[in-house]
Coordinates of C-alpha atoms in Angstrom, one line a residue:
M1 CA 12.7 18.6 -6.5
K2 CA 15.7 16.7 -6.5
T3 CA 14.6 14.2 -3.1
F4 CA 11.2 13.8 -4.9
E5 CA 13.2 12.4 -8.7
K6 CA 15.3 10.0 -6.8
L7 CA 11.4 8.9 -5.3
I8 CA 9.4 8.4 -8.0
Q9 CA 12.4 7.2 -10.1
N10 CA 12.0 3.9 -7.6
V11 CA 8.9 3.2 -8.0
Y12 CA 8.0 0.7 -10.4
F13 CA 6.6 1.8 -13.3
F14 CA 9.1 4.7 -13.8
E15 CA 11.7 2.5 -13.2
G16 CA 14.6 2.5 -16.5
Y17 CA 12.9 6.4 -17.9
E18 CA 15.5 8.9 -18.4
Q19 CA 16.3 11.6 -16.4
K20 CA 14.3 13.9 -18.8
D21 CA 11.5 12.7 -19.5
I22 CA 11.4 12.7 -14.6
E23 CA 12.5 15.6 -14.9
L24 CA 9.2 16.4 -17.0
L25 CA 7.4 14.4 -15.0
A26 CA 8.0 15.6 -11.7
P27 CA 6.2 19.1 -12.0
L28 CA 3.1 17.9 -12.4
F29 CA 3.4 16.4 -9.0
K30 CA 1.6 18.2 -6.2
E31 CA 3.4 18.1 -2.6
R32 CA 0.3 18.2 0.5
R33 CA 1.2 16.7 4.2
F34 CA -1.1 15.1 5.6
T35 CA -1.9 14.6 9.4
K36 CA -3.7 11.1 11.0
G37 CA -7.3 10.6 10.3
N38 CA -7.6 12.7 6.8
I39 CA -8.9 10.9 4.6
L40 CA -7.9 11.3 0.9
F41 CA -10.9 9.4 -0.9
L42 CA -13.9 7.7 0.0
E43 CA -14.8 4.5 -1.6
G44 CA -17.3 6.0 -4.4
D45 CA -15.6 8.8 -5.2
L46 CA -14.7 10.0 -9.0
G47 CA -11.2 9.4 -8.9
E48 CA -8.9 12.4 -10.5
E49 CA -6.2 12.0 -8.7
C50 CA -3.2 9.6 -7.9
Y51 CA -1.1 9.7 -5.2
L52 CA 2.5 8.8 -4.1
I53 CA 4.0 8.3 -0.5
K54 CA 6.8 10.5 0.6
S55 CA 6.5 9.8 4.4
G56 CA 4.0 8.3 6.6
V57 CA 1.1 5.2 6.2
V58 CA -2.1 5.2 4.3
K59 CA -4.7 1.9 5.1
I60 CA -6.7 0.8 2.0
F61 CA -9.7 -0.2 3.3
R62 CA -13.5 -1.5 2.6
M63 CA -16.4 -1.7 3.9
D64 CA -18.8 -4.3 4.2
E65 CA -22.3 -4.4 6.4
V66 CA -20.4 -5.0 9.5
R67 CA -17.0 -4.8 9.5
E68 CA -13.7 -2.7 7.0
I69 CA -11.9 -5.0 6.0
T70 CA -8.1 -3.1 5.0
L71 CA -6.8 -4.4 1.8
A72 CA -2.3 -2.9 2.4
L73 CA -1.0 -1.0 4.3
L74 CA 0.9 1.5 2.3
R75 CA 4.1 3.5 3.0
K76 CA 7.4 6.0 1.3
G77 CA 7.4 5.6 -2.7
D78 CA 4.3 3.5 -3.0
Y79 CA 1.5 4.6 -5.3
F80 CA -1.5 4.0 -5.2
G81 CA -5.5 6.1 -6.4
E82 CA -3.8 4.9 -10.1
M83 CA -7.0 2.8 -11.3
A84 CA -10.3 5.2 -10.9
M85 CA -7.9 7.8 -13.0
M86 CA -7.2 5.6 -15.9
Q87 CA -10.9 6.1 -17.6
K88 CA -13.3 9.2 -16.5
G89 CA -15.9 8.2 -14.7
L90 CA -14.5 5.1 -13.1
T91 CA -15.4 5.4 -9.5
R92 CA -13.0 4.7 -6.0
S93 CA -12.8 1.0 -5.4
A94 CA -11.7 1.5 -1.9
T95 CA -11.0 4.3 1.0
A96 CA -8.0 5.7 1.9
E97 CA -6.8 6.9 4.9
V98 CA -4.1 8.1 6.7
I99 CA -2.6 6.4 9.6
E100 CA 0.7 7.6 10.3
S101 CA 1.1 12.1 8.9
G102 CA 3.0 12.8 6.4
I103 CA 3.9 13.7 2.9
I104 CA 2.2 13.0 -0.1
Y105 CA 2.6 14.0 -4.1
S106 CA -0.4 14.1 -5.7
L107 CA -1.0 13.7 -9.7
K108 CA -4.0 14.9 -11.4
R109 CA -5.7 12.8 -14.2
T110 CA -6.5 15.2 -17.0
D111 CA -2.2 16.1 -16.4
F112 CA -1.7 12.2 -16.1
L113 CA -3.1 10.6 -19.1
H114 CA -1.3 13.7 -21.5
F115 CA 1.7 12.7 -19.7
L116 CA 1.0 8.6 -21.0
E117 CA -0.1 9.9 -24.7
N118 CA 3.6 11.1 -25.2
N119 CA 5.2 8.3 -23.0
P120 CA 3.5 4.7 -24.5
K121 CA 6.3 3.1 -22.6
M122 CA 4.8 4.3 -19.0
S123 CA 1.7 2.6 -19.9
I124 CA 2.7 -0.9 -20.4
K125 CA 4.5 -0.8 -16.6
L126 CA 1.4 0.7 -15.8
L127 CA -0.2 -2.4 -16.9
E128 CA 2.1 -4.5 -16.1
E129 CA 1.3 -3.2 -12.1
T130 CA -2.1 -3.8 -12.2
M131 CA -2.1 -7.2 -13.0
E132 CA 0.4 -7.5 -10.3
R133 CA -2.7 -6.3 -7.8
L134 CA -5.3 -7.8 -9.7
R135 CA -2.8 -11.0 -8.5
N136 CA -2.8 -10.1 -5.2
A137 CA -6.1 -9.4 -4.9
N138 CA -6.9 -13.0 -5.9
D139 CA -4.7 -14.5 -3.4
Q140 CA -6.7 -12.4 -0.7
I141 CA -10.0 -14.1 -1.5
Y142 CA -8.6 -17.2 -2.2
D143 CA -6.4 -16.9 1.6
L144 CA -10.1 -15.6 3.5
T145 CA -12.1 -18.5 1.1
F146 CA -9.6 -21.2 2.3
R147 CA -7.1 -20.6 4.7
D148 CA -7.7 -21.4 8.2
L149 CA -6.8 -17.9 10.9
K150 CA -3.4 -18.3 11.6
S151 CA -2.4 -18.8 8.2
R152 CA -4.1 -16.0 7.2
L153 CA -2.3 -14.4 10.1
I154 CA 1.0 -15.4 9.2
K155 CA 0.5 -14.7 5.7
I156 CA 0.2 -11.5 6.2
I157 CA 2.8 -10.6 8.9
M158 CA 5.0 -12.1 6.7
R159 CA 4.0 -10.1 3.1
L160 CA 4.1 -6.8 5.2
A161 CA 7.7 -8.3 6.4
E162 CA 8.5 -8.4 2.3
E163 CA 6.8 -5.0 1.1
H164 CA 8.3 -3.5 4.0
G165 CA 10.8 -4.9 6.2
V166 CA 14.1 -3.6 8.1
H167 CA 16.4 -6.6 8.5
S168 CA 18.2 -6.5 11.9
Q169 CA 20.0 -8.1 14.1
K170 CA 16.8 -10.0 15.1
G171 CA 15.5 -10.2 12.4
I172 CA 12.7 -8.5 10.2
I173 CA 11.4 -5.0 11.8
I174 CA 7.9 -4.1 9.8
P175 CA 8.6 -0.6 10.3
F176 CA 4.8 1.0 12.0
K177 CA 2.9 0.3 14.5
L178 CA -0.1 -2.5 14.1
T179 CA -3.2 -2.7 16.2
H180 CA -4.6 -5.9 16.4
Q181 CA -7.6 -4.6 15.3
Q182 CA -5.5 -3.2 11.6
L183 CA -4.7 -7.0 11.5
A184 CA -8.2 -8.4 12.7
N185 CA -9.3 -5.9 9.5
M186 CA -6.9 -7.4 7.3
V187 CA -7.2 -11.0 7.7
G188 CA -11.2 -10.8 7.6
A189 CA -11.7 -12.6 12.0
I190 CA -12.9 -10.3 15.0
R191 CA -10.0 -8.9 17.1
E192 CA -10.2 -11.2 20.2
S193 CA -9.0 -13.8 18.0
V194 CA -6.2 -12.1 16.1
S195 CA -4.6 -11.0 19.7
K196 CA -5.1 -14.6 21.5
L197 CA -3.4 -15.9 17.5
L198 CA -1.0 -13.1 18.1
Q199 CA 0.3 -14.3 21.6
E200 CA 0.3 -18.2 20.6
I201 CA 2.5 -16.7 17.7
Q202 CA 5.1 -14.7 20.2
E203 CA 4.9 -17.7 22.8
E204 CA 6.3 -20.0 19.5
Q205 CA 9.6 -17.4 19.3
V206 CA 7.9 -16.8 15.3
I207 CA 7.1 -13.6 16.1
S208 CA 8.0 -10.6 19.0
I209 CA 5.9 -7.8 19.4
E210 CA 6.9 -4.8 21.3
N211 CA 5.0 -1.3 22.0
K212 CA 2.5 -2.3 18.6
I213 CA 6.0 -3.1 16.2
V214 CA 6.5 -6.2 15.1
T215 CA 9.6 -8.7 14.2
V216 CA 9.6 -11.4 12.3
L217 CA 11.8 -13.7 14.3
K218 CA 11.9 -16.7 12.2
R219 CA 11.4 -16.4 8.4
D220 CA 10.4 -20.4 7.4

């Protein structure tokens, strides 16, 4: 439980909570182990739980008529699923799939809302974080509409480096494997075009890729 309490204190809207509040919240989360390929929920499902990642990687995506569009890749310390859970009867706006096995904590809607009633400070932080995610979604819509493919690809790599990157002497390492298809899904393009641009960006020595691990060499 101590490990979980340390993890949850790093989640944005739990920052600044007193230890006694964390200790009250922690038992409400249930630890579950998932393997690669597990679907946590599907787009259109009723939202009855939110999730907090202890280990592993989760992909959030939507499907249009012809292809998959990846909205986010989440890992340790990230949370998701809270939006559809805030109002009874709302459905999931995307699908969540485990792409690297790990441990994920889940919190039921009824327990969460009861806790919010007694902790209004958390409701404010949750609203702030939701607005930040809305801004990110608007940025993604803008990029898909107005930026060329190379700019979109470089921007998504930099965003992953900023959100998850580990600094090394060589550069900023994105610490999980990324396939060309996954990157293509994130920028709204076909894999062949992304593969060609990744080779071009590597030749420019902006990034390096080894065993599907991307390292940013030139942040500027």
